[in-house]
Short mmCIF file of C-alpha atoms and ligand atoms in Angstrom, two decimals:
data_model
loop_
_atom_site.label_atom_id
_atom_site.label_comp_id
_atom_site.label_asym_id
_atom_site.label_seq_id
_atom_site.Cartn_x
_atom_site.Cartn_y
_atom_site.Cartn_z
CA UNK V 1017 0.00 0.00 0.00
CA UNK V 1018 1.62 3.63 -0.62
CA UNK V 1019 2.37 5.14 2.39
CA UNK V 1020 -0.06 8.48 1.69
CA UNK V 1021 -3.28 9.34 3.53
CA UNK V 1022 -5.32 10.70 0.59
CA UNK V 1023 -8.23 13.30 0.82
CA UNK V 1024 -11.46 11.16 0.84
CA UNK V 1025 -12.62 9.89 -2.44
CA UNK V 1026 -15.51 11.79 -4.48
CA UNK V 1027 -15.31 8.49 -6.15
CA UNK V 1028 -17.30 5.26 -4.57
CA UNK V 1029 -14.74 2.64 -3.10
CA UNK V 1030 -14.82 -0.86 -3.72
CA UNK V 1031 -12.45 -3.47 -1.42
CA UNK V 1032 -12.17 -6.64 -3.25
CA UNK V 1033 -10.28 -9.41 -1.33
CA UNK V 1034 -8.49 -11.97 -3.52
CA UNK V 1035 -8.12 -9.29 -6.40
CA UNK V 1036 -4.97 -9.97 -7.26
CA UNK V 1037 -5.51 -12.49 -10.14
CA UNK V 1038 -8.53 -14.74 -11.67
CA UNK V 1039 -12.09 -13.73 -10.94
CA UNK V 1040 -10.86 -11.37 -8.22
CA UNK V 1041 -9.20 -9.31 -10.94
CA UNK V 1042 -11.68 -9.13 -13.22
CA UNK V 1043 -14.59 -7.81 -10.70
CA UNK V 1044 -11.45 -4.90 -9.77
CA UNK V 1045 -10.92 -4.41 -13.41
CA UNK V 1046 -15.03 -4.28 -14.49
CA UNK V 1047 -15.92 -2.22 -10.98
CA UNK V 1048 -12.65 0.54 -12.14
CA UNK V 1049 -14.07 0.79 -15.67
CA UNK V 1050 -17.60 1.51 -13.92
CA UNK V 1051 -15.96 4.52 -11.80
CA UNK V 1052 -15.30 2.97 -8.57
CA UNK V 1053 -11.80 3.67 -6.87
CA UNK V 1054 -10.53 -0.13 -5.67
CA UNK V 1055 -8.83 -1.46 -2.99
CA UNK V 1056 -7.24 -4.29 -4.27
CA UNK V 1057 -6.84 -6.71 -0.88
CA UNK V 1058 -3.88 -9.75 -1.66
CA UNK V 1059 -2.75 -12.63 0.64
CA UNK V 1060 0.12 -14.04 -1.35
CA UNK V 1061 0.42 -12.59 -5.00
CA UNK V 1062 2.16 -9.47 -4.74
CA UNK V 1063 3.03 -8.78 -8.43
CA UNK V 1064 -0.21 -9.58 -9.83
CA UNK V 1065 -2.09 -7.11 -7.01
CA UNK V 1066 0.80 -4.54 -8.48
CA UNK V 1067 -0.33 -4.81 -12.12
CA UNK V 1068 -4.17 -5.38 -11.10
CA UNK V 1069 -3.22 -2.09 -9.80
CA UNK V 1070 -1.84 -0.62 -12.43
CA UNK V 1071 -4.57 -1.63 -14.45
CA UNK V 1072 -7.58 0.27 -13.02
CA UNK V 1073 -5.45 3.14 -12.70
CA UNK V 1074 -5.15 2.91 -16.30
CA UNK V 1075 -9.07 2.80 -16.16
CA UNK V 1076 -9.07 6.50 -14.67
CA UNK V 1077 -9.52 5.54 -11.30
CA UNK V 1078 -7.72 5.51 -7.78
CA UNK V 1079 -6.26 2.02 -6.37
CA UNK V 1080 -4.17 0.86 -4.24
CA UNK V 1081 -3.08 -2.64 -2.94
CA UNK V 1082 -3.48 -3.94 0.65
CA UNK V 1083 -2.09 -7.29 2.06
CA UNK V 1084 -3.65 -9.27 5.00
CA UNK V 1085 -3.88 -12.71 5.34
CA UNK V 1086 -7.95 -13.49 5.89
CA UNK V 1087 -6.40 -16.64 8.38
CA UNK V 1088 -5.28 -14.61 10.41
CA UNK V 1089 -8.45 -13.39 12.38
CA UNK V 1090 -6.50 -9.87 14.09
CA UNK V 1091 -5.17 -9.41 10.52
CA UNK V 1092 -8.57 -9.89 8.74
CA UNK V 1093 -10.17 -7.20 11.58
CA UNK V 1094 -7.59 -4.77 11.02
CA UNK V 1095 -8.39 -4.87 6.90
CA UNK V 1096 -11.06 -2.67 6.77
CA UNK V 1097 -9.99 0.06 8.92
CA UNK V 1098 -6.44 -0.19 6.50
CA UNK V 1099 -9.37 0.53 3.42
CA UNK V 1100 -10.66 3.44 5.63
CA UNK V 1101 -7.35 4.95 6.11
CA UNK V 1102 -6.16 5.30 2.83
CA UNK V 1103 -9.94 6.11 0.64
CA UNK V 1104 -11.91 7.47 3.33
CA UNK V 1105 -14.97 5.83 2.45
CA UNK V 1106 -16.37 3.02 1.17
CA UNK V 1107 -19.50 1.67 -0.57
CA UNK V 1108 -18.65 -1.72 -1.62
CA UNK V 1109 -17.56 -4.88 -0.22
CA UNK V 1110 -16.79 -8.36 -2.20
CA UNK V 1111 -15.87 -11.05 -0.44
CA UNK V 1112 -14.34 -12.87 -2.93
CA UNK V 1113 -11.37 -14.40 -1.31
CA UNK V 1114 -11.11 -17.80 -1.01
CA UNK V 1115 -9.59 -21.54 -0.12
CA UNK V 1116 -10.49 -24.71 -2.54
CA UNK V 1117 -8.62 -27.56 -1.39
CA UNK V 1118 -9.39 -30.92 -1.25
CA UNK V 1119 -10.57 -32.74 1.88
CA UNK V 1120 -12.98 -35.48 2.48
CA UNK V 1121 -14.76 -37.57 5.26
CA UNK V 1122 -11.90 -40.02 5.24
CA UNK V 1123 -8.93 -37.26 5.19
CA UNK V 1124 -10.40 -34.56 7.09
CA UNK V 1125 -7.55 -32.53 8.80
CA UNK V 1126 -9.49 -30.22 11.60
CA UNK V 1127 -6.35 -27.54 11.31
CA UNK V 1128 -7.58 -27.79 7.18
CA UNK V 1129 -11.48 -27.80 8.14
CA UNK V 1130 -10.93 -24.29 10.69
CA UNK V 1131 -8.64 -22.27 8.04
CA UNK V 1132 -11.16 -23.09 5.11
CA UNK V 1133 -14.19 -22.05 7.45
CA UNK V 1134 -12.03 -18.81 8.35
CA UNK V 1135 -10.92 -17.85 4.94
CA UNK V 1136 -14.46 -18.24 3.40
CA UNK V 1137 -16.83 -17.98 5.43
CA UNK V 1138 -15.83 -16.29 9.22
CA UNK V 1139 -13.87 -13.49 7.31
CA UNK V 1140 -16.81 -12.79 5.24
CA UNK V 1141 -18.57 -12.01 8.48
CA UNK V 1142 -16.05 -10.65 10.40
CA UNK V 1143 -15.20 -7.90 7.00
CA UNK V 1144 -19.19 -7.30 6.83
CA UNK V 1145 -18.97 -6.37 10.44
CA UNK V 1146 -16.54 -4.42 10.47
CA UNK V 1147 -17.71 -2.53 7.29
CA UNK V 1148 -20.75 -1.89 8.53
CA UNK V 1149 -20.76 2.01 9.54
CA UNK V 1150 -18.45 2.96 7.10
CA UNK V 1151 -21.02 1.38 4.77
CA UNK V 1152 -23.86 2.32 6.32
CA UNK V 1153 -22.96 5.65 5.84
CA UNK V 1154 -22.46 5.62 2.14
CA UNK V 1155 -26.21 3.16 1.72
CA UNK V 1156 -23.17 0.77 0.51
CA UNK V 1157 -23.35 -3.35 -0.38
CA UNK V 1158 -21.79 -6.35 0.06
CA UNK V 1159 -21.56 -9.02 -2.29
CA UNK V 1160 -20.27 -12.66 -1.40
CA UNK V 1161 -18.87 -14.94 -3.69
CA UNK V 1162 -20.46 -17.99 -2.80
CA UNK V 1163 -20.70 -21.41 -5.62
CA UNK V 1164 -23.91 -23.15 -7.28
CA UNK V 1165 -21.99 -26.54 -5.92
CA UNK V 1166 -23.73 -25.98 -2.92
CA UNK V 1167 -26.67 -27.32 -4.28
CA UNK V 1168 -24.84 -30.92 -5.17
CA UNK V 1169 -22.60 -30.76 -2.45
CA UNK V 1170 -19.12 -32.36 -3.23
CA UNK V 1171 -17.99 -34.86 -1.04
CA UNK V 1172 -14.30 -34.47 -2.13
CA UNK V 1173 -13.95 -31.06 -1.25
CA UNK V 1174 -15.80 -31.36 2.23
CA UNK V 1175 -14.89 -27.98 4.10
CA UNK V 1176 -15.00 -26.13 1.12
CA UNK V 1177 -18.71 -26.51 0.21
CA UNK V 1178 -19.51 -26.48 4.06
CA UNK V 1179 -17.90 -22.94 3.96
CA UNK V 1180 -19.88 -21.79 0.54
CA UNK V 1181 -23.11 -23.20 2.14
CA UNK V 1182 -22.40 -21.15 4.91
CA UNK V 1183 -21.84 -17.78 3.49
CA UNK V 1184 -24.44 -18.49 1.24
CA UNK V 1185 -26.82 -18.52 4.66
CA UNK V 1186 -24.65 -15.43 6.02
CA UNK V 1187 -25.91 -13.77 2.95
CA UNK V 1188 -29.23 -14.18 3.90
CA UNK V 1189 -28.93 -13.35 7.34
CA UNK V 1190 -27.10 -10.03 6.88
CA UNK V 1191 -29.41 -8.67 4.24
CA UNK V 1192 -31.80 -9.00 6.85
CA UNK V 1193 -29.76 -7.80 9.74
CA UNK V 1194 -27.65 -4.99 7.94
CA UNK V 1195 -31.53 -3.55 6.13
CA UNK V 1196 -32.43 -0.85 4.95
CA UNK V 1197 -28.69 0.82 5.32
CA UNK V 1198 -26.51 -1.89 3.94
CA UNK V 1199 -27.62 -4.32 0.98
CA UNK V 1200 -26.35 -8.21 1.42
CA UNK V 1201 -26.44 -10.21 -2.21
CA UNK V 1202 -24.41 -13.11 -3.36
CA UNK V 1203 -23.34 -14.40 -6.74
CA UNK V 1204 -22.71 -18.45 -7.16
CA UNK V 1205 -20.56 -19.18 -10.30
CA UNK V 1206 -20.37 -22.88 -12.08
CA UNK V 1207 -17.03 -22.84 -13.61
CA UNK V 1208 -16.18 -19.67 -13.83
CA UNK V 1209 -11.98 -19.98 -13.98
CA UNK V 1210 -10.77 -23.81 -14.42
CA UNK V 1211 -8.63 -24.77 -11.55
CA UNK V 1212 -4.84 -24.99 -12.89
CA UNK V 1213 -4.62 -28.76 -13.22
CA UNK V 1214 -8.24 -29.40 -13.96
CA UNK V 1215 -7.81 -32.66 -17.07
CA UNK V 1216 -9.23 -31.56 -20.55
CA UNK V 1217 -11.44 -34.72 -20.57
CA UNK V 1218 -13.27 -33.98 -17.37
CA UNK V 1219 -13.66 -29.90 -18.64
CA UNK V 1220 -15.46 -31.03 -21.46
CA UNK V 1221 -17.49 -33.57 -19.66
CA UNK V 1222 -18.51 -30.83 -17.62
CA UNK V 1223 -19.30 -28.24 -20.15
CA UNK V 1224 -21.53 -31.03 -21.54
CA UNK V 1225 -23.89 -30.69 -18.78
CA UNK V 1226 -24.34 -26.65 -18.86
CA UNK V 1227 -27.00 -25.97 -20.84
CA UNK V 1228 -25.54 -22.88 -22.23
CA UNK V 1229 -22.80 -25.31 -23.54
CA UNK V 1230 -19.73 -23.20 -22.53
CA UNK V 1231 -18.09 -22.59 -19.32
CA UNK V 1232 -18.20 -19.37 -18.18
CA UNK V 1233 -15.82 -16.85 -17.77
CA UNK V 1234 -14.48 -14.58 -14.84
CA UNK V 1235 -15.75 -11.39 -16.50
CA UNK V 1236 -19.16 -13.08 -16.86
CA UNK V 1237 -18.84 -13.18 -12.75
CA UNK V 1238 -17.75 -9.60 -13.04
CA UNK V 1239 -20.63 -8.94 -14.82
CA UNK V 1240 -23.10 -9.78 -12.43
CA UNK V 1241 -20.69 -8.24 -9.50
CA UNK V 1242 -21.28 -4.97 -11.40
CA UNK V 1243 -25.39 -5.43 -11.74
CA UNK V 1244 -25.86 -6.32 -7.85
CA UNK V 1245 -24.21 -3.25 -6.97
CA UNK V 1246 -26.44 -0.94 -9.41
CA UNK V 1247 -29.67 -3.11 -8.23
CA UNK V 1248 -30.90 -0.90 -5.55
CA UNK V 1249 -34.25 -3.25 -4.72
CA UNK V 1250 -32.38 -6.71 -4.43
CA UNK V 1251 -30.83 -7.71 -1.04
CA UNK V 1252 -30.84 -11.16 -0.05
CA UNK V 1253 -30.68 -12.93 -3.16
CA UNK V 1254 -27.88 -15.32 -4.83
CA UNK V 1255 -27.30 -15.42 -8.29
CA UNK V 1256 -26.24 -18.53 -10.23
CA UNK V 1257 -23.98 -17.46 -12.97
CA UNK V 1258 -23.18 -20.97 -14.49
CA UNK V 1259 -25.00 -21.09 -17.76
CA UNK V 1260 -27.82 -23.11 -16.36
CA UNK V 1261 -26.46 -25.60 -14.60
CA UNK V 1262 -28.60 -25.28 -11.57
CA UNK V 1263 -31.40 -26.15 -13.51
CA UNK V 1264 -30.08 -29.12 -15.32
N1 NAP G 1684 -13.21 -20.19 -10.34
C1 NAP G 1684 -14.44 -20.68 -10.45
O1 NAP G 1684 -14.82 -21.21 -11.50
C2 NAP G 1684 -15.38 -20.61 -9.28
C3 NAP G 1684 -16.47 -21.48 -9.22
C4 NAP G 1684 -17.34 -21.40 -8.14
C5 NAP G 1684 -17.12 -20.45 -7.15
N2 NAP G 1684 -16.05 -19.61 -7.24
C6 NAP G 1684 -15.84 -18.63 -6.17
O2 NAP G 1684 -15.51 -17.38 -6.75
C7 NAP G 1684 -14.45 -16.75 -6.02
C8 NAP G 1684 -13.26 -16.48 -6.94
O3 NAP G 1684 -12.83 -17.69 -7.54
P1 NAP G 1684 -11.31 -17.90 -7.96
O4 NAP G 1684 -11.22 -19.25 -8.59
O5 NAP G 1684 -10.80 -16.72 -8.70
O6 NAP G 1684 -10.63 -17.96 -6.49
P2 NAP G 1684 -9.18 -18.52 -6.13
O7 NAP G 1684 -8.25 -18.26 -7.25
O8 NAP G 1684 -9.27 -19.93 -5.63
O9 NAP G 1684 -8.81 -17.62 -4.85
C9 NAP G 1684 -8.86 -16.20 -4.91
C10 NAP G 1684 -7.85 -15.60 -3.99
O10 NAP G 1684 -8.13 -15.95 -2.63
C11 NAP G 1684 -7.01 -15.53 -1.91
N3 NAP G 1684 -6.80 -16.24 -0.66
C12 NAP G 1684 -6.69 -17.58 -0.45
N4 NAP G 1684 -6.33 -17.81 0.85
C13 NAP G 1684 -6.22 -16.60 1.45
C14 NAP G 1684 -5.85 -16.16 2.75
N5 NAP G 1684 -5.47 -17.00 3.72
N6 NAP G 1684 -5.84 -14.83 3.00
C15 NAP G 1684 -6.17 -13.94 2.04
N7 NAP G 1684 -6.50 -14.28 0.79
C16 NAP G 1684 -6.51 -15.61 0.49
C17 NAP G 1684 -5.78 -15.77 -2.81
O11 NAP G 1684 -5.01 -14.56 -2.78
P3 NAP G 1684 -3.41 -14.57 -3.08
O12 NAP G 1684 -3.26 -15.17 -4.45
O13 NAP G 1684 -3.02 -13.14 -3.01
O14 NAP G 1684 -2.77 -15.40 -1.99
C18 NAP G 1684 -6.42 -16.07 -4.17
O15 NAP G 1684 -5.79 -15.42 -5.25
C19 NAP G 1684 -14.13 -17.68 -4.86
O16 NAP G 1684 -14.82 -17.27 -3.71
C20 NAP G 1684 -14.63 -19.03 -5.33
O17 NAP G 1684 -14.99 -19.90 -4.27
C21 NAP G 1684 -15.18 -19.68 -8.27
#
């Protein structure tokens, strides 16, 4: 993060955790093209958070880049304030951070289990929290990355979907809690970004199955990012951006 205390921003702020590459970057990148100065949170991908920086300042906008490891519970609670410090306000939240690793009923590691719940679903909370009056100020929103695999939960990735089911009821909860200030609303992807070693075979298996017959793409996840925080009436709700798949 630069070291300077700016003036506060004219501009709305967006903090977008896990923005330094993937879907993360694109919602920085689509939210900077739509005006919004961004705070580009990072865990462990420095470089990339630099040039997803120095793209949406080549938008027109203000960003900056801010590291905390969302693990790390005094770390996660001192995020927002960091945000506050350096924009002065802010209007939008996406918790889009996340772990998606493997664990199952037979492997199960507890130490695994608690930093999966705390990456995705208690620093959700604990960022919503602590957002709150800086958002309730600006009639801000938060938007939670959440995963249609919720609905066919995956046995092989155990504490993952637990987590994902979980913020997907936090997002619930907290549009109710956090109304009429604060707006709570979710997106769920299909396949939005392969993971790195996913096989070819299995990819177009998969695709197969989506009705829409492609997977999607991290700027169609963007996309929606950008129309939940222009959709002043909806608070509550989760979106399933994976071309049909919930239905099929
Ligand atoms: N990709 C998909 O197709 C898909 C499908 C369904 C749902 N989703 C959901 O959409 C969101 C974005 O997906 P994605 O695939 O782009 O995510 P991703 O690459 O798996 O993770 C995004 C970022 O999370 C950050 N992160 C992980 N552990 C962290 C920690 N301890 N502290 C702070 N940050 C941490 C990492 O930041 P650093 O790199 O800086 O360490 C990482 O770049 C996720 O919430 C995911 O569950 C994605």
């Amino acid at each position: 993060m630069n070291a300077q205390s700016e003036q506060p921003q004219a501009a709305p702020v967006a903090l977008i955790t896990g923005a330094a590459r993937r879907v993360g970057r694109a919602i920085a990148l689509r939210l900077a093209k739509a005006g919004f100065a961004i705070a580009i949170h990072y865990n462990t991908s420095a470089n990339d958070a630099e040039q997803t920086r120095q793209d949406c300042v080549a938008c027109g906008v203000d960003a900056d880049t801010i590291r905390a490891d969302l693990a790390d519970r005094p770390a996660t609670a001192a995020l927002v304030d960091a945000v506050l410090t350096r924009f002065g306000r802010l209007d939008a939240l996406i918790n889009n951070a996340s772990i998606f690793e493997r664990s199952t009923a037979n492997d199960l590691s507890l130490s695994e289990w608690d930093r999966t719940l705390q990456v995705n679903l208690t620093a959700p909370l604990q960022l919503a929290l602590g957002a709150r009056p800086a958002l309730n100020r600006t009639g801000g929103c938060i938007v939670n990355l959440c995963d249609v695999a919720t609905a066919r939960p995956w046995p092989d990735h155990l504490a993952y979907i637990v987590s994902k089911g979980g913020l997907e009821t936090l997002t619930a909860v907290l549009a109710r809690a956090l109304a009429p200030d604060v707006r709570v609303v979710g997106v769920a992807p299909g396949v939005a970004v392969w993971p790195d070693a996913y096989p070819a075979d299995q990819r177009a298996q998969l695709v197969k199955r989506i009705p829409l017959q492609r997977a999607g793409t991290a700027e169609d996840i963007a996309e929606a990012v950008h129309y939940l925080l222009s959709a002043s009436y909806v608070t509550g709700t989760v979106i399933p951006v994976d071309g049909g798949r919930h239905r099929a």
